[in-house]
C-alpha positions as YAML, in Angstrom:
chain: A
units: angstrom
residues:
- id: 1
  name: MET
  ca: [108.69, 103.47, 102.60]
- id: 2
  name: PRO
  ca: [110.84, 100.35, 100.53]
- id: 3
  name: TYR
  ca: [114.72, 101.19, 100.26]
- id: 4
  name: VAL
  ca: [115.64, 101.28, 96.92]
- id: 5
  name: LYS
  ca: [119.10, 101.39, 95.87]
- id: 6
  name: GLY
  ca: [120.43, 102.10, 91.70]
- id: 7
  name: LYS
  ca: [121.20, 99.26, 89.89]
- id: 8
  name: THR
  ca: [124.45, 97.48, 89.61]
- id: 9
  name: THR
  ca: [125.96, 96.27, 86.67]
- id: 10
  name: VAL
  ca: [128.51, 93.60, 87.50]
- id: 11
  name: SER
  ca: [130.73, 92.42, 85.11]
- id: 12
  name: GLU
  ca: [132.46, 88.53, 85.92]
- id: 13
  name: ILE
  ca: [135.60, 87.01, 83.37]
- id: 14
  name: ASN
  ca: [135.81, 83.36, 84.05]
- id: 15
  name: PHE
  ca: [139.79, 83.17, 83.95]
- id: 16
  name: LEU
  ca: [139.70, 79.70, 84.49]
- id: 17
  name: ALA
  ca: [141.03, 76.90, 82.61]
- id: 18
  name: SER
  ca: [139.61, 73.69, 84.31]
- id: 19
  name: SER
  ca: [137.16, 72.48, 86.92]
- id: 20
  name: HIS
  ca: [140.43, 72.04, 89.75]
- id: 21
  name: VAL
  ca: [141.20, 74.63, 91.60]
- id: 22
  name: ILE
  ca: [142.89, 74.93, 95.08]
- id: 23
  name: ALA
  ca: [142.84, 77.77, 96.89]
- id: 24
  name: HIS
  ca: [143.95, 78.69, 100.53]
- id: 25
  name: THR
  ca: [143.01, 81.45, 103.18]
- id: 26
  name: TYR
  ca: [145.61, 84.69, 103.16]
- id: 27
  name: GLN
  ca: [145.05, 87.93, 104.24]
- id: 28
  name: ILE
  ca: [144.94, 90.76, 101.76]
- id: 29
  name: SER
  ca: [146.02, 93.48, 101.53]
- id: 30
  name: ASP
  ca: [144.01, 97.24, 101.02]
- id: 31
  name: GLU
  ca: [147.22, 98.66, 100.35]
- id: 32
  name: GLY
  ca: [147.59, 100.82, 97.09]
- id: 33
  name: VAL
  ca: [143.98, 99.60, 96.58]
- id: 34
  name: THR
  ca: [141.34, 102.64, 95.24]
- id: 35
  name: ALA
  ca: [137.89, 102.54, 95.64]
- id: 36
  name: ASN
  ca: [135.34, 102.80, 93.82]
- id: 37
  name: VAL
  ca: [132.59, 104.64, 92.53]
- id: 38
  name: GLN
  ca: [130.58, 103.22, 95.06]
- id: 39
  name: GLY
  ca: [133.66, 103.69, 97.54]
- id: 40
  name: ARG
  ca: [135.03, 101.06, 98.14]
- id: 41
  name: LYS
  ca: [137.76, 99.01, 98.25]
- id: 42
  name: VAL
  ca: [137.49, 95.51, 96.25]
- id: 43
  name: VAL
  ca: [140.75, 93.23, 94.92]
- id: 44
  name: PRO
  ca: [139.20, 91.76, 92.44]
- id: 45
  name: ALA
  ca: [139.31, 87.95, 91.17]
- id: 46
  name: GLY
  ca: [142.17, 87.26, 89.49]
- id: 47
  name: THR
  ca: [144.81, 89.80, 90.58]
- id: 48
  name: VAL
  ca: [148.52, 88.01, 91.32]
- id: 49
  name: TYR
  ca: [149.22, 87.69, 95.29]
- id: 50
  name: PRO
  ca: [150.22, 89.03, 96.96]
- id: 51
  name: ALA
  ca: [151.41, 91.23, 94.22]
- id: 52
  name: ASN
  ca: [152.40, 91.43, 90.19]
- id: 53
  name: ASP
  ca: [156.73, 90.46, 91.17]
- id: 54
  name: ASN
  ca: [158.70, 87.94, 91.97]
- id: 55
  name: THR
  ca: [157.12, 87.92, 95.78]
- id: 56
  name: ALA
  ca: [153.48, 86.49, 94.03]
- id: 57
  name: ILE
  ca: [152.93, 82.70, 95.67]
- id: 58
  name: GLY
  ca: [148.42, 82.86, 93.31]
- id: 59
  name: ILE
  ca: [145.94, 84.36, 91.97]
- id: 60
  name: THR
  ca: [142.94, 86.07, 94.08]
- id: 61
  name: TYR
  ca: [139.80, 83.33, 93.86]
- id: 62
  name: THR
  ca: [137.00, 85.66, 94.73]
- id: 63
  name: ASP
  ca: [136.57, 89.22, 94.64]
- id: 64
  name: THR
  ca: [137.73, 90.83, 97.67]
- id: 65
  name: ASP
  ca: [136.31, 93.75, 99.97]
- id: 66
  name: VAL
  ca: [138.88, 95.40, 101.59]
- id: 67
  name: THR
  ca: [137.04, 98.62, 102.47]
- id: 68
  name: GLU
  ca: [137.13, 98.28, 106.20]
- id: 69
  name: GLY
  ca: [141.39, 97.30, 106.36]
- id: 70
  name: PRO
  ca: [142.89, 93.75, 105.07]
- id: 71
  name: GLN
  ca: [140.86, 90.48, 105.24]
- id: 72
  name: PRO
  ca: [140.43, 87.32, 104.82]
- id: 73
  name: GLY
  ca: [140.61, 86.07, 100.83]
- id: 74
  name: SER
  ca: [140.88, 82.23, 98.56]
- id: 75
  name: VAL
  ca: [143.71, 82.34, 96.32]
- id: 76
  name: ILE
  ca: [144.36, 80.09, 94.35]
- id: 77
  name: ILE
  ca: [147.85, 78.18, 93.98]
- id: 78
  name: GLU
  ca: [146.92, 74.72, 91.54]
- id: 79
  name: ALA
  ca: [144.41, 75.66, 88.60]
- id: 80
  name: TRP
  ca: [144.81, 76.24, 84.55]
- id: 81
  name: ILE
  ca: [144.49, 79.78, 84.69]
- id: 82
  name: LEU
  ca: [143.75, 81.35, 80.87]
- id: 83
  name: GLU
  ca: [145.98, 84.58, 81.25]
- id: 84
  name: GLU
  ca: [144.64, 87.13, 78.86]
- id: 85
  name: ARG
  ca: [141.59, 86.60, 80.66]
- id: 86
  name: LEU
  ca: [143.23, 87.89, 83.90]
- id: 87
  name: PRO
  ca: [142.35, 91.34, 85.42]
- id: 88
  name: VAL
  ca: [145.95, 92.84, 84.57]
- id: 89
  name: ALA
  ca: [148.52, 91.21, 82.88]
- id: 90
  name: LEU
  ca: [151.31, 89.30, 84.38]
- id: 91
  name: THR
  ca: [154.35, 90.61, 84.84]
- id: 92
  name: ALA
  ca: [157.41, 88.00, 83.84]
- id: 93
  name: GLU
  ca: [159.12, 87.88, 86.98]
- id: 94
  name: ALA
  ca: [155.44, 87.17, 88.69]
- id: 95
  name: LYS
  ca: [154.71, 84.09, 86.16]
- id: 96
  name: THR
  ca: [158.49, 83.15, 87.25]
- id: 97
  name: ALA
  ca: [157.70, 82.99, 90.54]
- id: 98
  name: LEU
  ca: [153.56, 81.55, 90.57]
- id: 99
  name: ALA
  ca: [155.25, 78.65, 88.27]
- id: 100
  name: ALA
  ca: [158.27, 78.29, 90.62]
- id: 101
  name: THR
  ca: [155.90, 78.06, 94.58]
- id: 102
  name: SER
  ca: [152.77, 77.36, 93.30]
- id: 103
  name: LYS
  ca: [150.79, 74.65, 90.96]
- id: 104
  name: ILE
  ca: [149.45, 77.09, 88.70]
- id: 105
  name: LYS
  ca: [149.46, 76.38, 84.83]
- id: 106
  name: PHE
  ca: [148.51, 78.37, 82.12]
- id: 107
  name: LYS
  ca: [146.13, 77.57, 78.88]
- id: 108
  name: GLN
  ca: [145.70, 79.82, 76.01]
- id: 109
  name: SER
  ca: [142.04, 79.39, 75.30]
- id: 110
  name: VAL
  ca: [140.41, 78.71, 71.46]
- id: 111
  name: GLY
  ca: [137.97, 81.92, 70.31]
- id: 112
  name: GLY
  ca: [139.35, 84.50, 73.03]
...
């Protein structure tokens, strides 16, 4: 008997405006992350790390599954980002902190 799962659709929106990206590995926390319909706790790519406030030091590069607790994840510290494509809008505090602690720059996309 084969093992068959239901079909899952994934939506990945490209928020990078350049091919030059520098990312470091950080421990991604599971605090405050709610489970999706499959019961998995996933921090999506494009999330401000560690929080969308004055503590921001980068933006997550890939989805990170933290269902089993904190996990290592890739955090962008240098790149051009299309801000309007991020999953959650940046706060003014986060944008100021990113400018001070990383080399992330923001660009408006052409044609949305």
